[in-house]
Amino acid sequence: MRKQIAAANWKMNLTYQQGEKLLDDILGAKIELAPHQFTLFAVPYPYLLMTRSEVQEEQHYYAASQNCYHKKSGAYTGEVSAEMIHSLGINYCIVGHSERREYFSENNAVLAEKVDLCFEHFITPVFCCGESLEIRETGTQNHYVAAQLKDSLFHLPEEKIKDIIIAYEPVWAIGTGKTATTEQAQEMHRFLRSVVASKYGETIADQVPILYGGSVKANNAKELFSCPDVDGGLVGGASLVSADFIEIIKALK
Ligand code: 13P
């Protein structure tokens, strides 16, 4: 059975103390997850160890990094490497979030390097893709998103791609309150799976979890996650409110 994942992306929000309290509240809800379901908390770098220790005793709850640098090590003041993240006992990392692409000029080639460094250090990348409003308005979103996958992932061998997590986040839906309809989400997720299948075959494509991100809320998560090719969500704003994120975790299928 394909993994179903509720992933919180705190972005640059919350103090350390607020983050600790949020985790206590969410974990305090004692939501029992099935073997194929899990929850990720992608937190700012300084909170990774605290988050790892908060989830340590829990089954199916993990800490994740929001980013890593695309070089192995060296004179890159202020940056954090995949090896450093791994050395903290963190096994997941978001790669290529649209905010990184937009504000930090990360392109498909740089993201391919990040994906490789993650795998080299036993970290599962949560690889983000998604189109802007301009691209959707011209109707070229499929072509655009397929190129993001091909350019950053298609150099990977089968045994690596089957371990990746993809997150489809239409940029026009992020933080806007404007969610993709279930039809739009399912159509794009189905398409992304077919793109993976075109290179790696149906069996592998069927194993890859594809999360939806962009204004996932407590009141729309169940409907979105009910789509056959939507395997959970990557959640920004609603992951900062314990009651909301608890409902989102409970909406996993
Ligand atoms: P929102 O849930 O706030 O729209 O953010 C989505 C997102 O970017 C998650 O990575």
Coordinates of C-alpha atoms and ligand atoms in Angstrom, one line a residue:
M1 CA 0.0 0.0 0.0
R2 CA 1.3 3.4 -0.9
K3 CA 2.4 5.7 2.0
Q4 CA 0.0 8.4 3.0
I5 CA 1.7 11.4 4.6
A6 CA 0.6 14.6 6.5
A7 CA 3.6 16.9 6.3
A8 CA 3.8 20.2 8.2
N9 CA 6.0 22.9 6.7
W10 CA 6.4 25.6 9.4
K11 CA 8.4 27.8 7.0
M12 CA 10.0 30.7 9.0
N13 CA 7.3 30.8 11.7
L14 CA 7.1 30.2 15.5
T15 CA 9.7 30.7 18.2
Y16 CA 11.4 27.6 19.7
Q17 CA 9.0 27.7 22.6
Q18 CA 5.9 28.0 20.4
G19 CA 7.2 25.2 18.3
E20 CA 7.7 22.9 21.3
K21 CA 4.2 23.7 22.6
L22 CA 2.7 23.0 19.1
L23 CA 4.4 19.6 19.0
D24 CA 3.3 18.8 22.5
D25 CA -0.3 19.6 21.6
I26 CA -0.3 17.6 18.3
L27 CA 1.4 14.6 19.8
G28 CA -0.7 14.9 22.9
A29 CA -3.7 14.1 20.7
K30 CA -2.3 10.5 20.4
I31 CA -3.6 9.9 16.9
E32 CA -3.0 6.3 16.0
L33 CA -1.5 6.0 12.6
A34 CA -1.8 2.9 10.4
P35 CA 1.4 1.3 9.2
H36 CA 1.2 3.1 5.8
Q37 CA 0.5 6.5 7.3
F38 CA 3.0 9.0 8.7
T39 CA 3.5 12.6 9.8
L40 CA 6.4 14.8 9.1
F41 CA 7.3 18.1 10.8
A42 CA 9.5 20.2 8.6
V43 CA 10.9 22.8 11.0
P44 CA 13.5 25.5 10.9
Y45 CA 17.1 24.2 11.3
P46 CA 17.5 25.3 15.0
Y47 CA 14.5 23.3 16.0
L48 CA 15.5 20.0 14.3
L49 CA 17.0 18.4 17.4
M50 CA 14.2 19.4 19.7
T51 CA 11.6 18.1 17.1
R52 CA 13.5 14.8 16.7
S53 CA 13.5 14.3 20.5
E54 CA 9.8 15.2 20.7
V55 CA 8.8 12.5 18.2
Q56 CA 11.4 10.0 19.3
E57 CA 8.9 7.8 21.3
E58 CA 6.2 8.1 18.6
Q59 CA 5.5 5.6 15.9
H60 CA 5.3 7.2 12.4
Y61 CA 6.1 10.8 13.4
Y62 CA 9.4 12.2 12.0
A63 CA 11.3 15.5 11.9
A64 CA 12.3 16.9 8.5
S65 CA 14.5 19.7 7.3
Q66 CA 13.0 22.4 5.1
N67 CA 16.1 22.7 2.9
C68 CA 19.8 21.8 2.5
Y69 CA 22.6 23.3 0.6
H70 CA 23.6 21.9 -2.8
K71 CA 27.3 21.5 -2.0
K72 CA 28.8 18.8 0.1
S73 CA 30.8 21.0 2.5
G74 CA 33.2 24.0 2.6
A75 CA 33.3 27.7 2.8
Y76 CA 29.6 28.5 2.4
T77 CA 28.9 30.6 5.5
G78 CA 25.4 30.2 6.9
E79 CA 24.5 27.1 4.9
V80 CA 23.6 23.7 6.1
S81 CA 24.6 20.4 4.3
A82 CA 22.8 17.2 3.9
E83 CA 25.5 15.5 5.8
M84 CA 24.9 17.8 8.8
I85 CA 21.2 17.1 8.7
H86 CA 21.9 13.4 8.6
S87 CA 24.3 13.6 11.5
L88 CA 21.4 15.0 13.6
G89 CA 19.4 11.8 12.9
I90 CA 17.0 13.5 10.5
N91 CA 15.9 11.4 7.5
Y92 CA 13.7 13.7 5.5
C93 CA 14.3 17.0 3.7
I94 CA 12.1 19.3 1.6
V95 CA 13.8 20.1 -1.7
G96 CA 12.8 22.7 -4.2
H97 CA 9.9 24.4 -2.4
S98 CA 8.5 27.1 -4.6
E99 CA 9.6 29.8 -2.1
R100 CA 13.2 28.6 -2.5
R101 CA 12.8 28.6 -6.3
E102 CA 11.4 32.1 -6.3
Y103 CA 13.3 33.9 -3.5
F104 CA 16.6 32.1 -3.7
S105 CA 16.7 31.4 -7.4
E106 CA 17.0 27.6 -7.1
N107 CA 16.7 26.0 -10.5
N108 CA 16.1 22.4 -11.6
A109 CA 19.8 21.7 -12.0
V110 CA 20.7 22.9 -8.5
L111 CA 17.8 20.8 -7.1
A112 CA 19.1 17.7 -8.9
E113 CA 22.3 18.2 -6.9
K114 CA 20.4 18.6 -3.6
V115 CA 18.4 15.4 -4.3
D116 CA 21.7 13.5 -4.9
L117 CA 23.2 14.8 -1.7
C118 CA 20.1 13.8 0.2
F119 CA 20.2 10.3 -1.1
E120 CA 24.0 10.1 -0.5
H121 CA 23.2 10.8 3.2
F122 CA 20.2 8.5 3.6
I123 CA 17.7 11.4 3.6
T124 CA 14.4 11.0 1.7
P125 CA 13.8 14.2 -0.3
V126 CA 10.3 15.6 -0.4
F127 CA 10.6 17.1 -3.9
C128 CA 8.3 20.0 -4.6
C129 CA 7.0 21.0 -8.0
G130 CA 4.2 23.2 -9.2
E131 CA 3.3 26.0 -11.6
S132 CA 2.6 29.7 -11.2
L133 CA -0.7 31.3 -12.1
E134 CA 0.7 32.7 -15.3
I135 CA 1.6 29.2 -16.5
R136 CA -1.8 27.7 -15.5
E137 CA -3.5 30.5 -17.4
T138 CA -1.6 29.6 -20.5
G139 CA -2.6 26.0 -20.1
T140 CA 1.0 24.7 -20.1
Q141 CA 1.1 23.5 -16.5
N142 CA 1.6 19.8 -17.4
H143 CA 4.5 20.5 -19.6
Y144 CA 6.1 22.8 -17.0
V145 CA 5.7 20.4 -14.1
A146 CA 6.9 17.4 -16.1
A147 CA 10.1 19.3 -16.9
Q148 CA 10.6 20.0 -13.2
L149 CA 10.5 16.3 -12.5
K150 CA 12.6 15.3 -15.5
D151 CA 15.3 17.9 -15.0
S152 CA 15.8 17.2 -11.3
L153 CA 14.9 13.5 -10.8
F154 CA 15.2 11.5 -14.0
H155 CA 18.9 10.9 -13.6
L156 CA 18.1 8.8 -10.5
P157 CA 18.2 5.0 -10.7
E158 CA 15.1 3.0 -10.0
E159 CA 16.1 2.1 -6.4
K160 CA 16.3 5.8 -5.5
I161 CA 13.2 7.1 -7.3
K162 CA 11.0 4.6 -5.6
D163 CA 12.0 6.2 -2.3
I164 CA 11.2 9.7 -3.2
I165 CA 8.2 11.8 -2.0
I166 CA 6.8 14.3 -4.5
A167 CA 4.8 17.3 -3.4
Y168 CA 2.7 19.1 -6.0
E169 CA 2.1 22.6 -4.9
P170 CA 0.5 25.0 -7.4
V171 CA 2.1 28.3 -6.5
W172 CA -1.2 30.1 -7.0
A173 CA -2.7 28.1 -4.1
I174 CA 0.1 28.6 -1.6
G175 CA -0.9 30.9 1.3
T176 CA -3.7 32.3 -0.8
G177 CA -6.7 30.4 0.6
K178 CA -7.3 29.4 -3.0
T179 CA -7.1 25.6 -3.0
A180 CA -7.0 23.5 -6.2
T181 CA -10.3 21.7 -6.7
T182 CA -10.2 18.0 -6.1
E183 CA -10.6 17.6 -9.9
Q184 CA -7.5 19.8 -10.6
A185 CA -5.5 18.0 -7.9
Q186 CA -6.4 14.5 -9.0
E187 CA -5.8 15.4 -12.7
M188 CA -2.3 16.8 -12.0
H189 CA -1.4 14.0 -9.6
R190 CA -2.5 11.4 -12.1
F191 CA -0.5 13.1 -14.7
L192 CA 2.6 13.3 -12.5
R193 CA 2.4 9.6 -11.8
S194 CA 2.2 9.0 -15.6
V195 CA 5.3 11.1 -16.1
V196 CA 7.2 8.9 -13.5
A197 CA 5.7 5.8 -15.1
S198 CA 6.9 6.9 -18.6
K199 CA 10.5 6.6 -17.4
Y200 CA 10.4 4.0 -14.5
G201 CA 7.3 2.0 -15.3
E202 CA 3.9 1.6 -13.6
T203 CA 5.0 -0.5 -10.7
I204 CA 7.5 2.1 -9.4
A205 CA 5.2 5.0 -10.2
D206 CA 2.5 3.4 -8.1
Q207 CA 4.7 3.3 -5.1
V208 CA 5.7 7.0 -5.1
P209 CA 3.6 9.2 -2.7
I210 CA 2.5 12.4 -4.3
L211 CA 1.3 15.0 -1.8
Y212 CA -0.8 18.0 -2.5
G213 CA 0.1 21.4 -1.1
G214 CA -1.5 24.8 -1.3
S215 CA -4.1 26.0 1.3
V216 CA -4.8 22.5 2.7
K217 CA -7.1 23.2 5.7
A218 CA -8.9 21.1 8.3
N219 CA -12.1 21.5 6.3
N220 CA -10.8 20.5 2.9
A221 CA -8.2 17.9 3.7
K222 CA -10.5 14.9 3.7
E223 CA -11.9 15.7 0.3
L224 CA -8.5 16.3 -1.2
F225 CA -6.9 13.2 0.3
S226 CA -9.8 11.1 -0.9
C227 CA -8.6 11.5 -4.5
P228 CA -7.0 8.2 -5.6
D229 CA -3.7 9.8 -6.6
V230 CA -3.4 12.3 -3.7
D231 CA -1.4 10.6 -0.9
G232 CA -1.6 13.3 1.7
G233 CA -0.6 16.9 2.0
L234 CA 2.3 19.4 2.5
V235 CA 0.7 22.0 4.8
G236 CA 1.9 25.5 5.6
G237 CA -0.5 27.8 7.5
A238 CA -2.8 25.2 8.9
S239 CA 0.2 23.2 10.3
L240 CA 0.8 26.0 12.8
V241 CA -2.5 25.5 14.6
S242 CA -2.6 22.3 16.6
A243 CA -6.4 21.7 16.3
D244 CA -6.2 22.2 12.5
F245 CA -3.2 20.0 11.9
I246 CA -4.7 17.3 14.1
E247 CA -7.7 17.2 11.8
I248 CA -5.5 17.1 8.8
I249 CA -3.5 14.1 10.2
K250 CA -6.9 12.4 10.9
A251 CA -7.9 13.0 7.3
L252 CA -5.2 10.6 5.9
K253 CA -6.7 7.6 4.2
Ligands
13P1 P1 -0.2 26.9 2.8 O1 -0.7 25.6 3.3 O2 0.0 28.0 3.8 O3 -0.9 27.4 1.6 O4 1.3 26.6 2.3 C1 1.5 25.5 1.5 C2 3.0 25.2 1.4 O5 3.7 25.9 0.8 C3 3.5 24.0 2.1 O6 4.8 23.8 1.8

